[in-house]
CSV table of C-alpha atoms and ligand atoms in Angstrom, one decimal:
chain,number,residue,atom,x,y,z
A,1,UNK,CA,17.9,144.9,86.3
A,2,UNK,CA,19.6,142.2,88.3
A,3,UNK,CA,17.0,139.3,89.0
A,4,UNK,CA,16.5,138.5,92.8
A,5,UNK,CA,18.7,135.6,94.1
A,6,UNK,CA,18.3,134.3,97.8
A,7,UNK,CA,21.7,134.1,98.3
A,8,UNK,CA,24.7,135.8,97.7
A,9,UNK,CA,27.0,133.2,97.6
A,10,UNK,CA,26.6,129.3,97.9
A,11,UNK,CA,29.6,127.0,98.3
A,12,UNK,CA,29.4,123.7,96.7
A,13,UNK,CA,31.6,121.0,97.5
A,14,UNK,CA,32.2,118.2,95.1
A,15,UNK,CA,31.6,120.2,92.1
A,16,UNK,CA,33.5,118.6,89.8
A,17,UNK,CA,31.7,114.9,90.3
A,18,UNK,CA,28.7,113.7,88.5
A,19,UNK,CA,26.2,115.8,90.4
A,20,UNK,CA,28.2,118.8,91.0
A,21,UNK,CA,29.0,119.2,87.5
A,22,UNK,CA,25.0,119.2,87.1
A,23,UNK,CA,24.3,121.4,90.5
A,24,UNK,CA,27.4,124.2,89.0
A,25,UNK,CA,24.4,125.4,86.8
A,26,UNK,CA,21.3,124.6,88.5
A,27,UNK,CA,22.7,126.5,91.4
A,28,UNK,CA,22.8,130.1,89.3
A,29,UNK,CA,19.6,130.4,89.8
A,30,UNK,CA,19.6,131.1,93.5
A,31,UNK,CA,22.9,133.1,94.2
A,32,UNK,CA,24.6,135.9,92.0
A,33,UNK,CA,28.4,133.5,92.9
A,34,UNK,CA,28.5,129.7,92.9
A,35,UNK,CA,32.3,128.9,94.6
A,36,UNK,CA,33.0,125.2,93.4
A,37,UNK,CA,35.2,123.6,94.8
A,38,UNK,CA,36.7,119.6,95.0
A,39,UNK,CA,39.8,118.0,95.0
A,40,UNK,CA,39.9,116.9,91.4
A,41,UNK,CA,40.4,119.4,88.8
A,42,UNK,CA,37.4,121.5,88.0
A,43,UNK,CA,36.4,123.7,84.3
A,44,UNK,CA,37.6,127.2,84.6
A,45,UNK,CA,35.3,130.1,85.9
A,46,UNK,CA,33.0,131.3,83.2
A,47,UNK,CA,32.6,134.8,84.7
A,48,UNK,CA,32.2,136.7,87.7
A,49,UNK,CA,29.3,135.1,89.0
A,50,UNK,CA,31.9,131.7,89.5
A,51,UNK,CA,34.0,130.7,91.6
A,52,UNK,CA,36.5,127.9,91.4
A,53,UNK,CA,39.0,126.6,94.3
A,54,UNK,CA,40.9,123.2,94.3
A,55,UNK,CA,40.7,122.2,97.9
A,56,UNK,CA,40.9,118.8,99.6
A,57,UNK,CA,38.1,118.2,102.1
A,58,UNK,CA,40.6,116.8,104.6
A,59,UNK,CA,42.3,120.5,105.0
A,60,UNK,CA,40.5,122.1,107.9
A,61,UNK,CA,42.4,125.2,107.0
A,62,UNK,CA,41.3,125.1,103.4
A,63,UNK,CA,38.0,124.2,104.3
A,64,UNK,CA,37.6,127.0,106.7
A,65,UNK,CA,38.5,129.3,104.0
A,66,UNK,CA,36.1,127.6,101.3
A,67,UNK,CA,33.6,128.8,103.4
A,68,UNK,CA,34.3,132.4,104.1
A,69,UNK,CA,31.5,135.1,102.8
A,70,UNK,CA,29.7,132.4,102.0
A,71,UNK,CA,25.5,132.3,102.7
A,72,UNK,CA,24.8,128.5,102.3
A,73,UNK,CA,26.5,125.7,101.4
A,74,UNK,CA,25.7,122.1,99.6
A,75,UNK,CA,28.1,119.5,100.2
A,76,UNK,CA,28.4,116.6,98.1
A,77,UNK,CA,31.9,116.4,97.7
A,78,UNK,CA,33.2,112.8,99.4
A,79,UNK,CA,33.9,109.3,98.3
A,80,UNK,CA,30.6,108.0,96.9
A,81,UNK,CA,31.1,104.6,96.6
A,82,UNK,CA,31.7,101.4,98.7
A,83,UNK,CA,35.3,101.5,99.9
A,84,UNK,CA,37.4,100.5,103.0
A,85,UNK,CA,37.4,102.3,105.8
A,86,UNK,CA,40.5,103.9,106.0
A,87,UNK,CA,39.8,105.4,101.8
A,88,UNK,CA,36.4,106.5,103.5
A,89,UNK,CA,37.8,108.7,106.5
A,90,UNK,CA,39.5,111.8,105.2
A,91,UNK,CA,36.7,112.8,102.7
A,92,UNK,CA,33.5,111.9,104.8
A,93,UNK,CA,34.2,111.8,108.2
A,94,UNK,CA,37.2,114.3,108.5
A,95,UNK,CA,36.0,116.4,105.6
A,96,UNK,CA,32.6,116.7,106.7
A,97,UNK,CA,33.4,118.1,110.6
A,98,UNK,CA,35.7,120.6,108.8
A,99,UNK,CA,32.4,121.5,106.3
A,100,UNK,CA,30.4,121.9,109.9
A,101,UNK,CA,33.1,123.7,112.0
A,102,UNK,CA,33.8,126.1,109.1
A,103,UNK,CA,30.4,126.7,108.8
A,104,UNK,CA,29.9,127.6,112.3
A,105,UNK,CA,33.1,130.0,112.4
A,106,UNK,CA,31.9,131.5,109.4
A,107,UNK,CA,28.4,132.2,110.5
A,108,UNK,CA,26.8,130.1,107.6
A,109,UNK,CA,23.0,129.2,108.7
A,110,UNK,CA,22.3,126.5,105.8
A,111,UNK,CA,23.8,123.2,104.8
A,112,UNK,CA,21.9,120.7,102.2
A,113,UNK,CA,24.3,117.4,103.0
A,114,UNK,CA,24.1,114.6,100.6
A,115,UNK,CA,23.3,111.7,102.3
A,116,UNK,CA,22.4,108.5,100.9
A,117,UNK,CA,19.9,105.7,100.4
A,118,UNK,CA,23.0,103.6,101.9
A,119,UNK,CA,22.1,104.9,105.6
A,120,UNK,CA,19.3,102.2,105.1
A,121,UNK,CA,21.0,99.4,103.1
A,122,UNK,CA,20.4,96.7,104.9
A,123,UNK,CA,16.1,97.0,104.5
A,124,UNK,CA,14.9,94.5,102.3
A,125,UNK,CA,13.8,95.6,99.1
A,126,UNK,CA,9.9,96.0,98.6
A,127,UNK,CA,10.0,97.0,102.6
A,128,UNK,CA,8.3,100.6,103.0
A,129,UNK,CA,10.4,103.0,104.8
A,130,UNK,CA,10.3,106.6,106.3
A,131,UNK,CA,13.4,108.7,107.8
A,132,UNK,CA,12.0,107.9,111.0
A,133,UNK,CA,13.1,104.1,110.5
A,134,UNK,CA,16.2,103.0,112.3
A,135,UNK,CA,19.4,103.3,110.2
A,136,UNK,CA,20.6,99.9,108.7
A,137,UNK,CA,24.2,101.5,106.8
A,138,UNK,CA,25.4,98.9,104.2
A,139,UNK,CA,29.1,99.4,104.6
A,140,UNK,CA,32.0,102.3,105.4
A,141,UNK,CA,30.4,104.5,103.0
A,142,UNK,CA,26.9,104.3,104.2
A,143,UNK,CA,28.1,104.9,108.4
A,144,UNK,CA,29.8,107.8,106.9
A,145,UNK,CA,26.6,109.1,105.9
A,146,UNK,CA,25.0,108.5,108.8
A,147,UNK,CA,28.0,110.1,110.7
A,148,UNK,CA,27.5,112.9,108.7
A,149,UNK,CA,23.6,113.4,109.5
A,150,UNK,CA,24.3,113.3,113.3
A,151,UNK,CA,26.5,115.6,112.6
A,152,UNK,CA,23.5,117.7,111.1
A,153,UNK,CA,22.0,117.0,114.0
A,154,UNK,CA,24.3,117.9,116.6
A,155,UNK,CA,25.2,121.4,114.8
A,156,UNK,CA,21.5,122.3,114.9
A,157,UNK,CA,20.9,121.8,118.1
A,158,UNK,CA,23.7,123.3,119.6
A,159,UNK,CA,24.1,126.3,117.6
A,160,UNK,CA,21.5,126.5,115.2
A,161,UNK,CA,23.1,125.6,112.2
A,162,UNK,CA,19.9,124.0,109.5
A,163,UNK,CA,20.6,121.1,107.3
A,164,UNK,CA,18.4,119.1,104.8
A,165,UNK,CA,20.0,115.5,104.8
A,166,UNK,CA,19.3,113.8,101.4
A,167,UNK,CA,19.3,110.6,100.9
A,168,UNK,CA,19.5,110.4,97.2
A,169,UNK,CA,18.6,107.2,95.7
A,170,UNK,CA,20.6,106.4,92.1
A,171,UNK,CA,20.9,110.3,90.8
A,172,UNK,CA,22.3,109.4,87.0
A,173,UNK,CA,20.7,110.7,83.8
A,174,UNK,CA,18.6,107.2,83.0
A,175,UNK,CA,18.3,104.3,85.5
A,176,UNK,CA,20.9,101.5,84.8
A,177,UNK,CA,19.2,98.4,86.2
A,178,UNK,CA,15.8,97.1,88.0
A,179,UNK,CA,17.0,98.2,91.7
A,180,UNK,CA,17.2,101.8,90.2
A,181,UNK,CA,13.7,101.6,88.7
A,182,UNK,CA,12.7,102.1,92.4
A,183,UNK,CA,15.5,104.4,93.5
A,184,UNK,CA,15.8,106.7,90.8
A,185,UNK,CA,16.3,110.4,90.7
A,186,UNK,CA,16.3,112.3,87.6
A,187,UNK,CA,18.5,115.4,87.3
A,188,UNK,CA,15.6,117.9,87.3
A,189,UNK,CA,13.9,116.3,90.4
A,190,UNK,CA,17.2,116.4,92.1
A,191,UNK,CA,17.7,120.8,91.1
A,192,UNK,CA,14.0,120.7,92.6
A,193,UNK,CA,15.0,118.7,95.7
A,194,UNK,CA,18.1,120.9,96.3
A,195,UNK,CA,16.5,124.3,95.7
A,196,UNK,CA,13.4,123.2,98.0
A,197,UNK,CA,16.6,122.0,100.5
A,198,UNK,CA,18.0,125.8,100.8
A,199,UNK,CA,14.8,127.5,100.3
A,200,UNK,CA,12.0,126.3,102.9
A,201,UNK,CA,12.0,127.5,106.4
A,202,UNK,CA,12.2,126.6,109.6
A,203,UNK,CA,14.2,123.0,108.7
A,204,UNK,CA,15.9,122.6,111.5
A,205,UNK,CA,17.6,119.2,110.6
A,206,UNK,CA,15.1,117.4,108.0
A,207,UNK,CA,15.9,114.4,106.5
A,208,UNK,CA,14.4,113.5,102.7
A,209,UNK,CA,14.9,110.7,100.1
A,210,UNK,CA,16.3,111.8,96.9
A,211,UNK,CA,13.5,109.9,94.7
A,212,UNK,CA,11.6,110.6,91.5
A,213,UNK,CA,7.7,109.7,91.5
A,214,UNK,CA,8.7,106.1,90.6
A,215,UNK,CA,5.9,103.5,90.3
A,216,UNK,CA,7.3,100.7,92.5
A,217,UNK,CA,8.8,103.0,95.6
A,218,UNK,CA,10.2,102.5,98.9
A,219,UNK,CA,10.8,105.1,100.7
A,220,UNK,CA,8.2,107.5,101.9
A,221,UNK,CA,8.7,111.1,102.4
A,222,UNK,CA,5.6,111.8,105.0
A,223,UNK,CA,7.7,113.2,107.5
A,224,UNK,CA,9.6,116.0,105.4
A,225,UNK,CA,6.6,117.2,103.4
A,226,UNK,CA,7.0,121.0,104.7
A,227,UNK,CA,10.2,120.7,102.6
A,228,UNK,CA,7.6,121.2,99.5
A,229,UNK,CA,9.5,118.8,97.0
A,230,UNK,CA,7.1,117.4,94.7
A,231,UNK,CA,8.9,115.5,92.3
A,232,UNK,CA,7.9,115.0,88.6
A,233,UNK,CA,9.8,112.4,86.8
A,234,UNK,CA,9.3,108.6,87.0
A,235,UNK,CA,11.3,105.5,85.9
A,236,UNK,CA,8.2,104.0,84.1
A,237,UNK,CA,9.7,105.1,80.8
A,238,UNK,CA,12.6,103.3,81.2
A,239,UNK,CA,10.8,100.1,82.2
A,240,UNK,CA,11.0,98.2,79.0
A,241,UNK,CA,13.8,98.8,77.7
A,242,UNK,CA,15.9,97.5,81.7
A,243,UNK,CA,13.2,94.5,81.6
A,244,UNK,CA,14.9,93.5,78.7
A,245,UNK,CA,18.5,93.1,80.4
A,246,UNK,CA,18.8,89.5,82.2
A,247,UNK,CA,17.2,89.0,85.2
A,248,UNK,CA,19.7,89.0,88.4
A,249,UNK,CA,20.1,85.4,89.9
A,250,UNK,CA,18.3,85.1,92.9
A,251,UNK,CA,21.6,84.6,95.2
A,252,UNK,CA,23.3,87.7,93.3
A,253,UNK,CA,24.9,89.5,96.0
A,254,UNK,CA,23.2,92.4,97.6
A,255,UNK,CA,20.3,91.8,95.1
A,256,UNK,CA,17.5,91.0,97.8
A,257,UNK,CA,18.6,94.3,100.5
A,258,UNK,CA,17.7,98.0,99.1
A,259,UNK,CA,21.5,98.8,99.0
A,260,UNK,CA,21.8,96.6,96.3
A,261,UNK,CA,25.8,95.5,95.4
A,262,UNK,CA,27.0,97.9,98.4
A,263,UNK,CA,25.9,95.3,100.8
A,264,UNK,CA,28.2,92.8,99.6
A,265,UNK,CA,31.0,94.7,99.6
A,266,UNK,CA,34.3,93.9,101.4
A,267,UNK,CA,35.5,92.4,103.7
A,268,UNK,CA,39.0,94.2,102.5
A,269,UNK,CA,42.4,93.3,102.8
A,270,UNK,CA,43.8,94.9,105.9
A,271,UNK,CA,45.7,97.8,105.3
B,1,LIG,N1,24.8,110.0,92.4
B,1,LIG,C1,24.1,109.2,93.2
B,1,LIG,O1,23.2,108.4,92.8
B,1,LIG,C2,24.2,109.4,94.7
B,1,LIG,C3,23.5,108.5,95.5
B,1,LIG,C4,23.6,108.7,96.9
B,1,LIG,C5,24.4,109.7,97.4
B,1,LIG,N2,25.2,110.5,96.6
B,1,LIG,C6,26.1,111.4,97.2
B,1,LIG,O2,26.0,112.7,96.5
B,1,LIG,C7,27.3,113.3,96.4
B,1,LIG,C8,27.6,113.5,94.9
B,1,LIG,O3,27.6,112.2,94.2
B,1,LIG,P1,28.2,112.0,92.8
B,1,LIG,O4,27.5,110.9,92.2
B,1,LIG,O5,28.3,113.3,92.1
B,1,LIG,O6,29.7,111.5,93.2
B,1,LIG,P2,31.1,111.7,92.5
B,1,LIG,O7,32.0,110.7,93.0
B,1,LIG,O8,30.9,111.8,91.0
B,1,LIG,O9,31.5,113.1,93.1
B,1,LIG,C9,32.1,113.3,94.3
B,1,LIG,C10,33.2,114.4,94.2
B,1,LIG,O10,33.8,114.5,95.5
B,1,LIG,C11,35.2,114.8,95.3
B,1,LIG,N3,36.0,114.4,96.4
B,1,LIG,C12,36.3,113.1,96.8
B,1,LIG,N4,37.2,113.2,97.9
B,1,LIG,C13,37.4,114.5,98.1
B,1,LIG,C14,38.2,115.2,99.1
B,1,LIG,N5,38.9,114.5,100.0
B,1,LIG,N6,38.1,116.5,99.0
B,1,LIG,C15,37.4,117.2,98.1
B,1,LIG,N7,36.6,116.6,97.2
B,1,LIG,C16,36.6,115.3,97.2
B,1,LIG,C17,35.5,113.9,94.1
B,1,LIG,O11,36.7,114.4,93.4
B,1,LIG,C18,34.3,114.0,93.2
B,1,LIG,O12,34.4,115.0,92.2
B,1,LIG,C19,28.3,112.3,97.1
B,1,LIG,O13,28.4,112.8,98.4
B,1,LIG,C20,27.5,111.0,97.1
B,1,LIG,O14,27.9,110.2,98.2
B,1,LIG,C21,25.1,110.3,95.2
């Protein structure tokens, strides 16, 4: 017998970077097709239930395509790093309307957007923060993200489009460094995160930090508990063995702000 799947079909964007490559998988679980999709090249289909389209976020056409018969969609596919402004605007700020308007011409009801710790950069570390804090974005990158969950907002409101905006912390298989011991999120915590992002109701536009259960935390996720994501995994295991790299300098760039190196960044060379 077929198992039950919420969704038919779930677009994800981004699918051949770090987390899309991990999401590919997890995402089987809740539709009978995945369609992946980026701009760089992806691994072949491995059956029916996968579908693979090379498409560059800053083709409205080809986005509006990426998202026909399609039930939800996750959208992590962007420039993910610090970068200037004029690398950041195609992928995140063009690429991300066409992800909304497509949705809305194609009559898709659910978007999980990753969003990014980098919305509030410019907190100083150890500071306690919810989503309902004022935005501080730490560069291009960050004001992309925050772009993006306006956008979420806007598309809500005015025709009822959901979104879960996460702000994932450092998503990578171990944490690299002691600013990662606090903003951590382990693979497994992030499936959870994602799956609770498509599958609780009434979301409206809810905005979450992507963090593991992480001793030394700072961000607090009060205000999007009826998402249901309970994370499991901490950095405490990894303690030791980062408290044995050097300690940063004390006028390190970035080291004192939660945005860590990001908030350093530029200025560029104009272009
Ligand atoms: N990994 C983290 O710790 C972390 C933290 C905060 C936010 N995020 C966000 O989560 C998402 C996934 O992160 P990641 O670590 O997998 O990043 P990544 O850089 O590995 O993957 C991003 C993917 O987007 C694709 N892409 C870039 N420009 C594109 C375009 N114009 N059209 C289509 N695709 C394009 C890239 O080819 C890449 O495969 C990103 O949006 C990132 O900003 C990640």
């Amino acid at each position: 017998m077929t198992p039950f799947k919420p969704f038919n079909r779930i677009l994800l964007t981004g699918a051949a970077g770090g987390l899309g490559q991990v999401l590919r998988d997890a995402l089987q679980a809740h539709a009978h097709i995945i369609r992946a999709s980026d701009i760089s090249p992806l691994a072949p289909s491995r059956g029916a239930h996968e579908e693979v389209h090379r498409c560059d976020l800053a083709d409205k056409a080809g986005v509006l395509g990426l998202a026909e018969g399609v039930d939800a969609i996750v959208h992590l596919g962007g420039v993910s790093v610090e970068r200037p402004f004029e690398d950041i605007l195609d992928a995140n700020i063009r690429g991300t309307f066409h992800v909304y308007e497509a949705a809305r011409q194609q009559g898709v009801k659910r978007i999980v957007f990753a969003s990014s710790n980098h919305v509030t950069g410019f907190y100083p570390q150890g500071v306690e923060l919810d989503t309902h804090a004022q935005r501080r974005p730490d560069g291009y990158y960050g004001l992309s993200k925050a772009y993006g969950e306006d956008m979420a907002t806007f598309y809500f409101h005015r025709y009822g489009i959901e979104t879960v905006s996460l702000r994932i912390g450092s998503s990578f298989p171990e944490p690299r460094n002691r600013r990662m011991l606090s903003t951590w999120l382990s693979y497994p915590d992030l499936e959870h995160l994602v799956a609770r992002a498509l599958l609780a109701e009434d979301v409206g536009h809810s905005v979450v930090y992507g963090v593991s259960a992480n001793r030394d935390l700072w961000w607090n996720n009060r205000h999007a508990a009826h998402l249901g994501y309970a994370p499991r995994d901490s950095s405490e295991m990894f303690r030791a063995q980062i408290e044995r790299q050097p300690a940063p300098a004390a006028d390190e760039p970035g080291s004192g702000f939660q945005g860590g190196p990001f908030t350093a960044a530029g200025p560029f060379p104009a272009v």
